[in-house]
């Protein structure tokens, strides 16, 4: 199949019977993509069982190719805590679709602002966020590790 196969975006439901399979696949992906200290793989289940959090994933032919995690700790702001797409499935619009989905989910929570953190060297990610209107707010030193800072970015919703 060519790269035009667009996957289906699904919201992970806690009581879903595919929970374990999906979480396992995501944990594998986490370990591959993110450095150890940045990977949530050990705490994934706990992270997802939190009340105010959600996860959307893209399934293609029975495999997870990308996912986005978000949370809304308060009624004012939400944060996108993870966005990842398998290396072999990048540049096909999955990241965009996931980010868009997460933004919509946060919008329905009536939050006023969405935050996220991004590695300043990850240009593809930065450009994606900027395309959606996220702005760089601050450079947080030592965010990922002592020698790796992060940009904090935010997107404001119109308060209508």
Short mmCIF file of C-alpha atoms in Angstrom, two decimals:
data_model
loop_
_atom_site.label_atom_id
_atom_site.label_comp_id
_atom_site.label_asym_id
_atom_site.label_seq_id
_atom_site.Cartn_x
_atom_site.Cartn_y
_atom_site.Cartn_z
CA UNK A 1 0.00 0.00 0.00
CA UNK A 2 1.27 3.47 -0.83
CA UNK A 3 1.70 6.23 1.69
CA UNK A 4 -1.73 7.56 0.85
CA UNK A 5 -3.33 5.09 3.26
CA UNK A 6 -4.52 7.42 5.92
CA UNK A 7 -5.03 5.76 9.23
CA UNK A 8 -7.98 6.18 11.51
CA UNK A 9 -7.67 8.41 14.55
CA UNK A 10 -9.08 6.72 17.61
CA UNK A 11 -9.44 7.93 21.15
CA UNK A 12 -8.12 5.35 23.59
CA UNK A 13 -10.93 4.36 25.94
CA UNK A 14 -10.04 3.03 29.35
CA UNK A 15 -12.49 0.16 29.12
CA UNK A 16 -11.57 -0.74 25.56
CA UNK A 17 -10.52 -4.33 24.92
CA UNK A 18 -7.67 -3.10 22.74
CA UNK A 19 -6.25 -1.06 25.67
CA UNK A 20 -3.40 -3.46 26.45
CA UNK A 21 -2.40 -4.01 22.83
CA UNK A 22 -2.43 -0.30 22.02
CA UNK A 23 -0.56 0.67 25.19
CA UNK A 24 2.05 -2.05 24.51
CA UNK A 25 2.63 -0.76 21.00
CA UNK A 26 2.89 2.82 22.21
CA UNK A 27 5.34 1.88 24.95
CA UNK A 28 7.53 0.15 22.34
CA UNK A 29 7.40 3.25 20.20
CA UNK A 30 8.21 5.48 23.17
CA UNK A 31 11.34 3.47 23.91
CA UNK A 32 12.52 3.71 20.32
CA UNK A 33 11.88 7.39 19.83
CA UNK A 34 12.62 9.05 23.13
CA UNK A 35 15.78 8.92 25.23
CA UNK A 36 15.35 6.84 28.36
CA UNK A 37 14.80 9.69 30.81
CA UNK A 38 12.25 11.26 28.51
CA UNK A 39 10.24 8.15 27.90
CA UNK A 40 7.06 7.65 29.82
CA UNK A 41 7.08 3.95 29.14
CA UNK A 42 7.42 2.96 32.78
CA UNK A 43 4.55 5.15 33.90
CA UNK A 44 2.42 4.94 30.85
CA UNK A 45 -0.51 3.18 32.38
CA UNK A 46 -0.63 5.52 35.38
CA UNK A 47 -0.29 8.53 33.11
CA UNK A 48 -3.25 7.39 31.04
CA UNK A 49 -5.46 6.47 33.93
CA UNK A 50 -5.37 10.01 35.24
CA UNK A 51 -8.81 11.55 35.04
CA UNK A 52 -7.85 14.66 33.16
CA UNK A 53 -5.88 13.13 30.36
CA UNK A 54 -6.49 11.61 27.00
CA UNK A 55 -4.73 9.89 24.16
CA UNK A 56 -5.47 9.73 20.45
CA UNK A 57 -3.70 7.26 18.22
CA UNK A 58 -3.59 6.45 14.54
CA UNK A 59 -4.07 2.85 13.59
CA UNK A 60 -2.99 1.59 10.18
CA UNK A 61 -3.52 -2.04 9.31
CA UNK A 62 -3.78 -2.94 12.97
CA UNK A 63 -0.63 -1.10 14.04
CA UNK A 64 -0.23 2.12 15.93
CA UNK A 65 1.77 4.55 13.78
CA UNK A 66 1.44 7.65 15.92
CA UNK A 67 -0.13 9.04 19.06
CA UNK A 68 -0.67 12.23 20.98
CA UNK A 69 -1.24 12.60 24.72
CA UNK A 70 -2.82 15.61 26.31
CA UNK A 71 -4.07 16.64 29.71
CA UNK A 72 -6.09 19.47 31.17
CA UNK A 73 -4.90 19.93 34.76
CA UNK A 74 -7.08 23.01 35.23
CA UNK A 75 -10.06 24.56 33.53
CA UNK A 76 -7.80 27.28 32.14
CA UNK A 77 -5.09 25.43 30.35
CA UNK A 78 -4.28 22.12 28.76
CA UNK A 79 -1.00 20.66 27.68
CA UNK A 80 0.05 18.37 24.91
CA UNK A 81 2.44 16.07 26.70
CA UNK A 82 3.55 13.79 23.85
CA UNK A 83 3.27 13.67 20.10
CA UNK A 84 5.07 10.92 18.24
CA UNK A 85 4.92 9.25 14.85
CA UNK A 86 6.86 6.12 13.90
CA UNK A 87 9.92 7.00 11.86
CA UNK A 88 8.83 4.87 8.92
CA UNK A 89 5.47 6.66 8.80
CA UNK A 90 6.56 10.27 9.01
CA UNK A 91 5.93 12.99 6.43
CA UNK A 92 2.43 11.69 5.72
CA UNK A 93 0.43 14.18 7.70
CA UNK A 94 -0.09 11.94 10.73
CA UNK A 95 1.50 14.39 13.15
CA UNK A 96 -0.70 17.13 11.78
CA UNK A 97 -3.85 15.02 12.07
CA UNK A 98 -2.99 14.03 15.65
CA UNK A 99 -2.15 17.56 16.74
CA UNK A 100 -5.34 18.83 15.18
CA UNK A 101 -7.32 16.13 16.97
CA UNK A 102 -5.74 16.94 20.32
CA UNK A 103 -6.36 20.67 19.87
CA UNK A 104 -10.02 19.95 19.15
CA UNK A 105 -10.29 17.73 22.24
CA UNK A 106 -8.76 20.48 24.37
CA UNK A 107 -11.06 23.05 22.77
CA UNK A 108 -14.10 21.03 23.83
CA UNK A 109 -12.83 21.26 27.42
CA UNK A 110 -13.22 25.03 27.08
CA UNK A 111 -9.63 25.69 28.11
CA UNK A 112 -8.19 29.04 27.12
CA UNK A 113 -4.64 28.00 26.37
CA UNK A 114 -2.67 24.93 25.38
CA UNK A 115 0.98 24.53 26.35
CA UNK A 116 3.60 22.16 25.08
CA UNK A 117 7.36 21.74 25.34
CA UNK A 118 9.59 20.98 22.39
CA UNK A 119 13.26 20.33 21.85
CA UNK A 120 14.60 23.41 20.00
CA UNK A 121 16.59 21.13 17.69
CA UNK A 122 13.50 19.26 16.48
CA UNK A 123 12.75 21.46 13.51
CA UNK A 124 9.97 19.35 12.04
CA UNK A 125 8.08 19.47 15.33
CA UNK A 126 8.67 23.20 15.77
CA UNK A 127 7.42 23.97 12.29
CA UNK A 128 4.35 21.82 12.80
CA UNK A 129 3.43 23.61 16.01
CA UNK A 130 4.02 27.02 14.45
CA UNK A 131 1.81 26.08 11.54
CA UNK A 132 -1.02 25.53 14.02
CA UNK A 133 -0.40 28.92 15.60
CA UNK A 134 1.69 27.92 18.62
CA UNK A 135 4.12 30.61 19.72
CA UNK A 136 7.36 30.27 21.62
CA UNK A 137 6.88 31.61 25.10
CA UNK A 138 10.16 30.81 26.80
CA UNK A 139 13.31 28.72 26.66
CA UNK A 140 13.35 26.43 29.70
CA UNK A 141 16.93 25.48 30.58
CA UNK A 142 17.55 21.90 31.68
CA UNK A 143 14.05 20.76 30.79
CA UNK A 144 14.92 17.36 29.31
CA UNK A 145 18.27 16.95 31.01
CA UNK A 146 20.87 19.35 32.42
CA UNK A 147 22.24 20.15 28.97
CA UNK A 148 19.01 20.00 26.96
CA UNK A 149 16.62 22.93 27.10
CA UNK A 150 13.09 23.07 25.72
CA UNK A 151 10.97 25.75 24.18
CA UNK A 152 7.70 26.25 25.96
CA UNK A 153 5.06 27.05 23.37
CA UNK A 154 1.44 28.02 23.73
CA UNK A 155 -1.69 28.45 21.69
CA UNK A 156 -4.48 30.74 22.86
CA UNK A 157 -8.10 30.12 21.99
CA UNK A 158 -10.29 33.08 21.34
CA UNK A 159 -12.40 33.47 24.41
CA UNK A 160 -15.68 33.37 22.53
#
